[in-house]
Short mmCIF file of C-alpha atoms and ligand atoms in Angstrom, two decimals:
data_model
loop_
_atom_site.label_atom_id
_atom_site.label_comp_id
_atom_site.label_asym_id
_atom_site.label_seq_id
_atom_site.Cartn_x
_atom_site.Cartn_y
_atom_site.Cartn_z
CA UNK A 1 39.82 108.28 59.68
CA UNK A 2 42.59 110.91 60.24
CA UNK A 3 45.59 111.33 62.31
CA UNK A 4 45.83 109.81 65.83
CA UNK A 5 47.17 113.62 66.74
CA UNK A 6 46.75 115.70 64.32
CA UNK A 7 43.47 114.88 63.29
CA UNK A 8 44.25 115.40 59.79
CA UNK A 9 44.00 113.00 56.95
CA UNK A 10 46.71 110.07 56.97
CA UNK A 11 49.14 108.69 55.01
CA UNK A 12 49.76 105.03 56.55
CA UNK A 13 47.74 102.83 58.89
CA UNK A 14 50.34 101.62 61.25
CA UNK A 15 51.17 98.20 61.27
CA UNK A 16 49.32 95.28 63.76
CA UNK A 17 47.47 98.75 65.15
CA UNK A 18 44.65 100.88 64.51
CA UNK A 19 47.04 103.94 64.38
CA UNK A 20 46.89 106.29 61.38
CA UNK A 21 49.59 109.25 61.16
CA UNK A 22 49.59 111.82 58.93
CA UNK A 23 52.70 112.89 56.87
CA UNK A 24 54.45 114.80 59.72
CA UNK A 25 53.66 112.49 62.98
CA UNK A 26 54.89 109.48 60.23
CA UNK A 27 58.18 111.01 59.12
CA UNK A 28 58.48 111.66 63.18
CA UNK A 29 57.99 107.99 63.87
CA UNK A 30 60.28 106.23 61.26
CA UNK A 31 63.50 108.13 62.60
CA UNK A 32 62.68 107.38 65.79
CA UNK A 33 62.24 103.66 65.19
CA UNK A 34 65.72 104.22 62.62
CA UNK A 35 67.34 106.25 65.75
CA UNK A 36 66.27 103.32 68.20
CA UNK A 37 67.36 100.34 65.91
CA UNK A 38 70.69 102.67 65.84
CA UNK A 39 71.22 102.92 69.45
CA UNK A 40 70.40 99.38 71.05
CA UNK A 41 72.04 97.83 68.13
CA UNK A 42 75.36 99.85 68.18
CA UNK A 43 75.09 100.43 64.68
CA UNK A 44 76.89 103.33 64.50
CA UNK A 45 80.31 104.75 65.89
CA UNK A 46 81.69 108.49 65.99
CA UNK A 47 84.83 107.43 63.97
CA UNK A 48 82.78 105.09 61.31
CA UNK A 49 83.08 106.54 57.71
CA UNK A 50 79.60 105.13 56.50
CA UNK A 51 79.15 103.01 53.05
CA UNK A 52 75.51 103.13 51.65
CA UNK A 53 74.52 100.60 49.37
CA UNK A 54 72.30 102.02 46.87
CA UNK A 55 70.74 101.46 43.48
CA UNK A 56 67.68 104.30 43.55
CA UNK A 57 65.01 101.75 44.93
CA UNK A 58 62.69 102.67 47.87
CA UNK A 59 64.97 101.05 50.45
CA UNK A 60 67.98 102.22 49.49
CA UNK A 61 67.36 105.87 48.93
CA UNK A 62 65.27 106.09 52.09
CA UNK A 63 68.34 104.52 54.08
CA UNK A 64 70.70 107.20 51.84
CA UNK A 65 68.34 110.11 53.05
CA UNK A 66 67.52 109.03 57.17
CA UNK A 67 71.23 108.72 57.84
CA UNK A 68 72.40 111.69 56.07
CA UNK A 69 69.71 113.78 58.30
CA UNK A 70 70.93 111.40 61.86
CA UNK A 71 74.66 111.62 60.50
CA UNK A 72 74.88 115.51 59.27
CA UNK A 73 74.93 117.42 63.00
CA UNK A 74 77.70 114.97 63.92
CA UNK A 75 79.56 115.77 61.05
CA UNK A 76 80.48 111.73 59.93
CA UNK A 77 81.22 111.42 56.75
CA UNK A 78 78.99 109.60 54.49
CA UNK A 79 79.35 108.46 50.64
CA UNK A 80 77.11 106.34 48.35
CA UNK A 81 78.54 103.27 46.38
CA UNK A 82 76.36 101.89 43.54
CA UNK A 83 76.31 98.57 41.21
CA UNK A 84 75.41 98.52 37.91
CA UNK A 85 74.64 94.82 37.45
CA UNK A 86 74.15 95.76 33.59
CA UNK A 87 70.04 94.70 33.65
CA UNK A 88 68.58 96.38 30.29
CA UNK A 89 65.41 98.33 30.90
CA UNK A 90 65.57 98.19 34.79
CA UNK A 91 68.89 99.31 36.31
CA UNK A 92 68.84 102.90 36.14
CA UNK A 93 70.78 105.32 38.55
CA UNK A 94 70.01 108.44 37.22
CA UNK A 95 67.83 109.69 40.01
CA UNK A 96 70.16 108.44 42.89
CA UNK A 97 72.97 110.50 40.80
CA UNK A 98 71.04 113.30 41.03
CA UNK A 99 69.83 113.08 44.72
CA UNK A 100 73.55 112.62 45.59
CA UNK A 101 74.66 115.68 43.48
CA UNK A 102 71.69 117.70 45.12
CA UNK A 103 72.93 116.53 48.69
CA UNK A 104 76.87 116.39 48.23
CA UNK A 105 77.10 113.01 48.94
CA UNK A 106 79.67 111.58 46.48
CA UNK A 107 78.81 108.54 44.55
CA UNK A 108 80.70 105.67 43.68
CA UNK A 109 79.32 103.50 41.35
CA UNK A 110 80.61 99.49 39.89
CA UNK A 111 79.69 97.97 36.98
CA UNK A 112 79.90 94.16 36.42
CA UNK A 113 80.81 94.89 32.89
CA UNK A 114 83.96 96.97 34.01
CA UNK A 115 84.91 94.79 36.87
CA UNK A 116 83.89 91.19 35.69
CA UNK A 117 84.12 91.98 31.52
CA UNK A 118 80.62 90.98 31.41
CA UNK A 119 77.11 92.37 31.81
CA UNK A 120 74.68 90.45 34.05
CA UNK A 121 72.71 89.97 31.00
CA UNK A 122 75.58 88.72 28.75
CA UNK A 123 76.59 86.39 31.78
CA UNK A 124 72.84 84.87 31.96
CA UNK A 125 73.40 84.18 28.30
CA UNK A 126 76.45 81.55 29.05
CA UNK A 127 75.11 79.59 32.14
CA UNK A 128 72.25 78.18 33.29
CA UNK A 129 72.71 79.09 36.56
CA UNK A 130 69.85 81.38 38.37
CA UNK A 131 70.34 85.53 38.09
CA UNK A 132 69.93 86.47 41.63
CA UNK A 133 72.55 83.10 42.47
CA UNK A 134 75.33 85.20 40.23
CA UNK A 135 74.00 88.63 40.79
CA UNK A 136 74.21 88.49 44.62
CA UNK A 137 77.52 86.70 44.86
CA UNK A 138 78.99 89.36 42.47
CA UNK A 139 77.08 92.34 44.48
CA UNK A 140 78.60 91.16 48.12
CA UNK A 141 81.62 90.64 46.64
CA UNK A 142 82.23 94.33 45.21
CA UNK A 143 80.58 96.07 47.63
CA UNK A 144 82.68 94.31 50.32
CA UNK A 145 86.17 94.78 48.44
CA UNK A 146 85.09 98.40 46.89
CA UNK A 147 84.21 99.39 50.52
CA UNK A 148 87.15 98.72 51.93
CA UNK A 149 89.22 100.65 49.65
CA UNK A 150 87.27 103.12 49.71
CA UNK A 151 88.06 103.43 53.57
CA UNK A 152 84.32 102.51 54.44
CA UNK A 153 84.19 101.23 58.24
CA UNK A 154 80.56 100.17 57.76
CA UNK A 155 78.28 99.50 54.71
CA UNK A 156 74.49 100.22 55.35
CA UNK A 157 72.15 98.57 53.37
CA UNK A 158 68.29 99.32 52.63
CA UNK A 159 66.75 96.06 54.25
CA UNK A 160 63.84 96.36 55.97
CA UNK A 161 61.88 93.48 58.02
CA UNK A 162 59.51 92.03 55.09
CA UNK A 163 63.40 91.42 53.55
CA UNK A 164 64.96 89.93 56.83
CA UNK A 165 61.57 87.66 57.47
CA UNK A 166 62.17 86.14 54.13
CA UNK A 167 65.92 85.44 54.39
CA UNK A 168 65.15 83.70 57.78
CA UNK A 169 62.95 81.24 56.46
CA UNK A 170 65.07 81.05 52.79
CA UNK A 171 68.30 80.00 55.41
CA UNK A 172 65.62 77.74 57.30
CA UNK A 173 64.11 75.82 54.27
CA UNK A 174 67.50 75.60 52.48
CA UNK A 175 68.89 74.20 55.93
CA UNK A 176 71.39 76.75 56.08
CA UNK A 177 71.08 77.92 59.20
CA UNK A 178 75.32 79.66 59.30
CA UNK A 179 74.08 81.64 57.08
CA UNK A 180 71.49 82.89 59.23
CA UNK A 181 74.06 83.81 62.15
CA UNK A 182 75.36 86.17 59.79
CA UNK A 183 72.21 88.14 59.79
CA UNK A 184 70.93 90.49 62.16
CA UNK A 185 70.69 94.54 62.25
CA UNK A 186 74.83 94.61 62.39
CA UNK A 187 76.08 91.29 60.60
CA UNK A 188 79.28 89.59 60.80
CA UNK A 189 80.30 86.72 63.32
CA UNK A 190 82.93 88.06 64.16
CA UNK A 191 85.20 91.51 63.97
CA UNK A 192 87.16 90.47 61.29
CA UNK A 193 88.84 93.58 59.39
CA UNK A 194 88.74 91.48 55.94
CA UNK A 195 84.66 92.36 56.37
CA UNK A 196 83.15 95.47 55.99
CA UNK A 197 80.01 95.43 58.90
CA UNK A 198 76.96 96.04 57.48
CA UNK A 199 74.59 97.48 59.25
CA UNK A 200 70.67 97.91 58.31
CA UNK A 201 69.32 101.13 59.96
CA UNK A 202 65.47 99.90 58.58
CA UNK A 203 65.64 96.43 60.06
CA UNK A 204 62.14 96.82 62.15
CA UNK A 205 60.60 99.06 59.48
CA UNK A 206 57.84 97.11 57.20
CA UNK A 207 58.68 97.07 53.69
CA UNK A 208 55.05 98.91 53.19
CA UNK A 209 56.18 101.68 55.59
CA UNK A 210 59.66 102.32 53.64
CA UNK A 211 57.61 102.55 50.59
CA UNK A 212 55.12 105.51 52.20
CA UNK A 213 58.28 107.07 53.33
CA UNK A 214 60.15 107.04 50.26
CA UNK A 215 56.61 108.11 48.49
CA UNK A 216 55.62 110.97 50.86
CA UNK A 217 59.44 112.65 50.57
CA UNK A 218 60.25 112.16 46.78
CA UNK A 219 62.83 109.57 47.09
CA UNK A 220 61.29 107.57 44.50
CA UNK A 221 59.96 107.93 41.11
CA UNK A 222 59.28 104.77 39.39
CA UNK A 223 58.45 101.47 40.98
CA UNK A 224 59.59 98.59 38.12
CA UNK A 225 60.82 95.62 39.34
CA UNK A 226 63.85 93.50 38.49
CA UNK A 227 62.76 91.48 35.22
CA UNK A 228 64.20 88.07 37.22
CA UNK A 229 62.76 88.86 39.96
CA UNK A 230 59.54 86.81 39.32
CA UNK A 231 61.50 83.55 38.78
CA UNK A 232 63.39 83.56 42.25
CA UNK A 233 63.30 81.71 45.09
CA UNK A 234 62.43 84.90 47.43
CA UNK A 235 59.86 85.95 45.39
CA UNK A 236 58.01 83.15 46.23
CA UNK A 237 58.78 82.97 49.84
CA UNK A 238 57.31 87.06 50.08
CA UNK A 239 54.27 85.73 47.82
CA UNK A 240 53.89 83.05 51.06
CA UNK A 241 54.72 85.26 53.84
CA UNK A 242 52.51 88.32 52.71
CA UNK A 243 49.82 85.77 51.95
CA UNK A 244 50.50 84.59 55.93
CA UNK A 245 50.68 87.95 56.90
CA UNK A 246 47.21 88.85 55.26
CA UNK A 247 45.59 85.83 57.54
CA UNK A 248 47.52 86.53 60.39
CA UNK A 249 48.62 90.01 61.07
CA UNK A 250 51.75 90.12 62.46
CA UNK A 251 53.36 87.17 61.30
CA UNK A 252 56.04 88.84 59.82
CA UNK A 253 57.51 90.92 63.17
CA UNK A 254 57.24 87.21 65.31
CA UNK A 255 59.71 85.50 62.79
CA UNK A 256 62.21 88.57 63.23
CA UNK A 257 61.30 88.85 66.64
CA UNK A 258 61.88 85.29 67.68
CA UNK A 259 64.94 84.94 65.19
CA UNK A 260 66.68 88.40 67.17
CA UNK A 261 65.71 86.51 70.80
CA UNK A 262 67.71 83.31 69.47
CA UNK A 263 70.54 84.63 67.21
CA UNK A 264 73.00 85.52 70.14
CA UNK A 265 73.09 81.70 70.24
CA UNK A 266 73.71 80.96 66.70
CA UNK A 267 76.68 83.75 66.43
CA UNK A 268 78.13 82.17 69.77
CA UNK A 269 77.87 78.82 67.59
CA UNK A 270 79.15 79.60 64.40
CA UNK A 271 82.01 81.96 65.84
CA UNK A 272 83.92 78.54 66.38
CA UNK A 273 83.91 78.06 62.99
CA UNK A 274 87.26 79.45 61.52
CA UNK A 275 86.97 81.98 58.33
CA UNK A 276 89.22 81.17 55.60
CA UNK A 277 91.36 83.36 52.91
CA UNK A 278 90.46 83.29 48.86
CA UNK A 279 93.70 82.13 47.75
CA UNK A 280 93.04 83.87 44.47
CA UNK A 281 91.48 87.18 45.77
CA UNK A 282 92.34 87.08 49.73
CA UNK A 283 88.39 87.79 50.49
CA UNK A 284 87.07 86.35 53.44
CA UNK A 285 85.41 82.97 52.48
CA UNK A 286 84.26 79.53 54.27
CA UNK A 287 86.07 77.40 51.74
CA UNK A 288 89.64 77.92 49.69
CA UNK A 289 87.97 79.57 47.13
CA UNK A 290 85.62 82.21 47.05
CA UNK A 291 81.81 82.20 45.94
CA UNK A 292 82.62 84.97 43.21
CA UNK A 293 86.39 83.53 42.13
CA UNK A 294 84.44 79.97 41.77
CA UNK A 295 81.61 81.68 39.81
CA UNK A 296 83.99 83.76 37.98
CA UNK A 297 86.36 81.18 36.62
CA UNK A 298 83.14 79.06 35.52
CA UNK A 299 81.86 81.90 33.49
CA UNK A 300 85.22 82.36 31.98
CA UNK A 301 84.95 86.00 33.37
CA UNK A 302 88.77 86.87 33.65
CA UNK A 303 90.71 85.39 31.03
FE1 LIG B 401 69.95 90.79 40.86
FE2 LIG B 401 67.99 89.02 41.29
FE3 LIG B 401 67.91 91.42 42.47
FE4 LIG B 401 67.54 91.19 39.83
S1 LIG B 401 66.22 90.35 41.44
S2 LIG B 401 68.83 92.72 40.86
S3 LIG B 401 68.94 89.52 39.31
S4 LIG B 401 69.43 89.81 42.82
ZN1 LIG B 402 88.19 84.97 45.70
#
């Protein structure tokens, strides 16, 4: 097997195809498909000052690093903001510090024990609730108010299409379908300036090529996974879905494909639905209350 045009040994077998690319024709293809999902998706604008979520995974960095190259000749300005959910032996941002310092993009990192007095771990101690539940209510919530001080116009985040298959069928088994209106390569229902955008430049990249594309250009040196990872809901679904996908190649790109032909519909739906104000934090919410002042004020965070 080699390269489809280079005739040279490969580093990927393309997806539902019988393509192999080598290193080159492969780094070609992925900012193409990132440069497409850019342009029919408006993702981008000339005055946007761009947000990147990242925490030094494969996703994130490879997001950090395609947009910087896209972004760089048009001079927009782009800067890195970071959680530190406080996760003993896993979170560790030393090598996205030191890809940012190498590439003068400035870094802004959050920790939950600075902005919520607790660590993740210290808060799993007190409450039975489930990690990712608390972790991802506190991550939206401080990359969304963070961003916005920092003067970010639109947040991009490292999710690819393995990620967006799952959340589509979480929304669909949990019968939470608004949640699902929200999703999309650009989210938000509607242009609300309490929201930062996010927009996901990866969105029809599989999470197998992000991780040959991190590999193949250093953006990634160690591959450990969350430790409460295993216990969550996703986890299982991706166990299903690449088990599906194994069966029945392709499986993954129909339920994003079919979900993108339909969601114009379920924005148009939910748009009617009015978004409320915290009345403790004045973050956008669907209730009085916010998800991370409710979670906060049962974990005692801010007395
Ligand atoms: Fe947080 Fe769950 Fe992700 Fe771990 S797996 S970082 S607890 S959301
Ligand atoms: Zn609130």
């Amino acid at each position: 097997m080699s390269c489809r045009n280079c005739e040279i040994n490969p580093v990927i077998k393309l997806p539902n195809s019988n393509i192999y690319q080598c290193k080159k024709c492969f780094n070609r293809y992925f900012e193409k498909k990132v440069r497409k999902t850019i342009r029919i998706y408006k993702l981008l604008d000339k005055k946007d000052v761009i947000g990147v979520a990242a925490s030094g995974g494969k996703d994130s960095m490879s997001t950090l690093y395609i947009l910087s190259k896209i972004l760089e000749p048009q001079k927009t300005k782009i800067i890195a903001l970071a959680i530190d959910e406080g996760i003993e032996s896993y979170r560790d941002l030393t090598f996205l510090k030191n890809f940012c310092k190498k590439n003068k993009i400035k870094l802004h990192t959050f920790s939950y024990k600075k902005e919520f007095n607790k660590t993740l771990d210290t808060m799993l101690k007190i409450t039975k609730e489930k990690p990712c539940s608390i972790c991802g209510v506190f991550r939206r919530y401080l990359l969304n108010t963070k961003a916005k001080q920092l003067g970010v116009t639109k947040l991009a985040t490292g999710h690819n299409l393995d990620d967006e298959a799952q959340t589509i069928l979480m929304n669909q088994f949990r019968r939470n379908i608004s949640a699902s209106a929200r999703l999309g390569p650009i989210t938000g229902t509607i242009s609300d300036e309490r929201f930062v955008r996010r927009i996901k430049p990866l969105y029809f990249l599989t999470e197998r090529e992000v991780a040959v594309f991190a590999i193949i250009n250093g953006l990634k040196d160690d591959y450990n996974e969350c430790p409460n990872a295993a216990a969550s809901y996703r986890c299982n679904i991706r166990d299903m879905l690449n088990d599906l996908e194994a069966k029945y190649p392709g499986t993954k790109h129909s339920i994003v494909n079919s979900f993108i032909e339909i969601q114009p519909m379920l924005r148009q739906f939910f748009n009617k639905k009015q978004i409320k104000t915290c009345k403790y934090c004045s973050e956008p919410c669907s209730q009085e209350v916010c998800q991370a002042c409710k979670l906060a004020n049962k974990l005692n965070l801010l007395d």
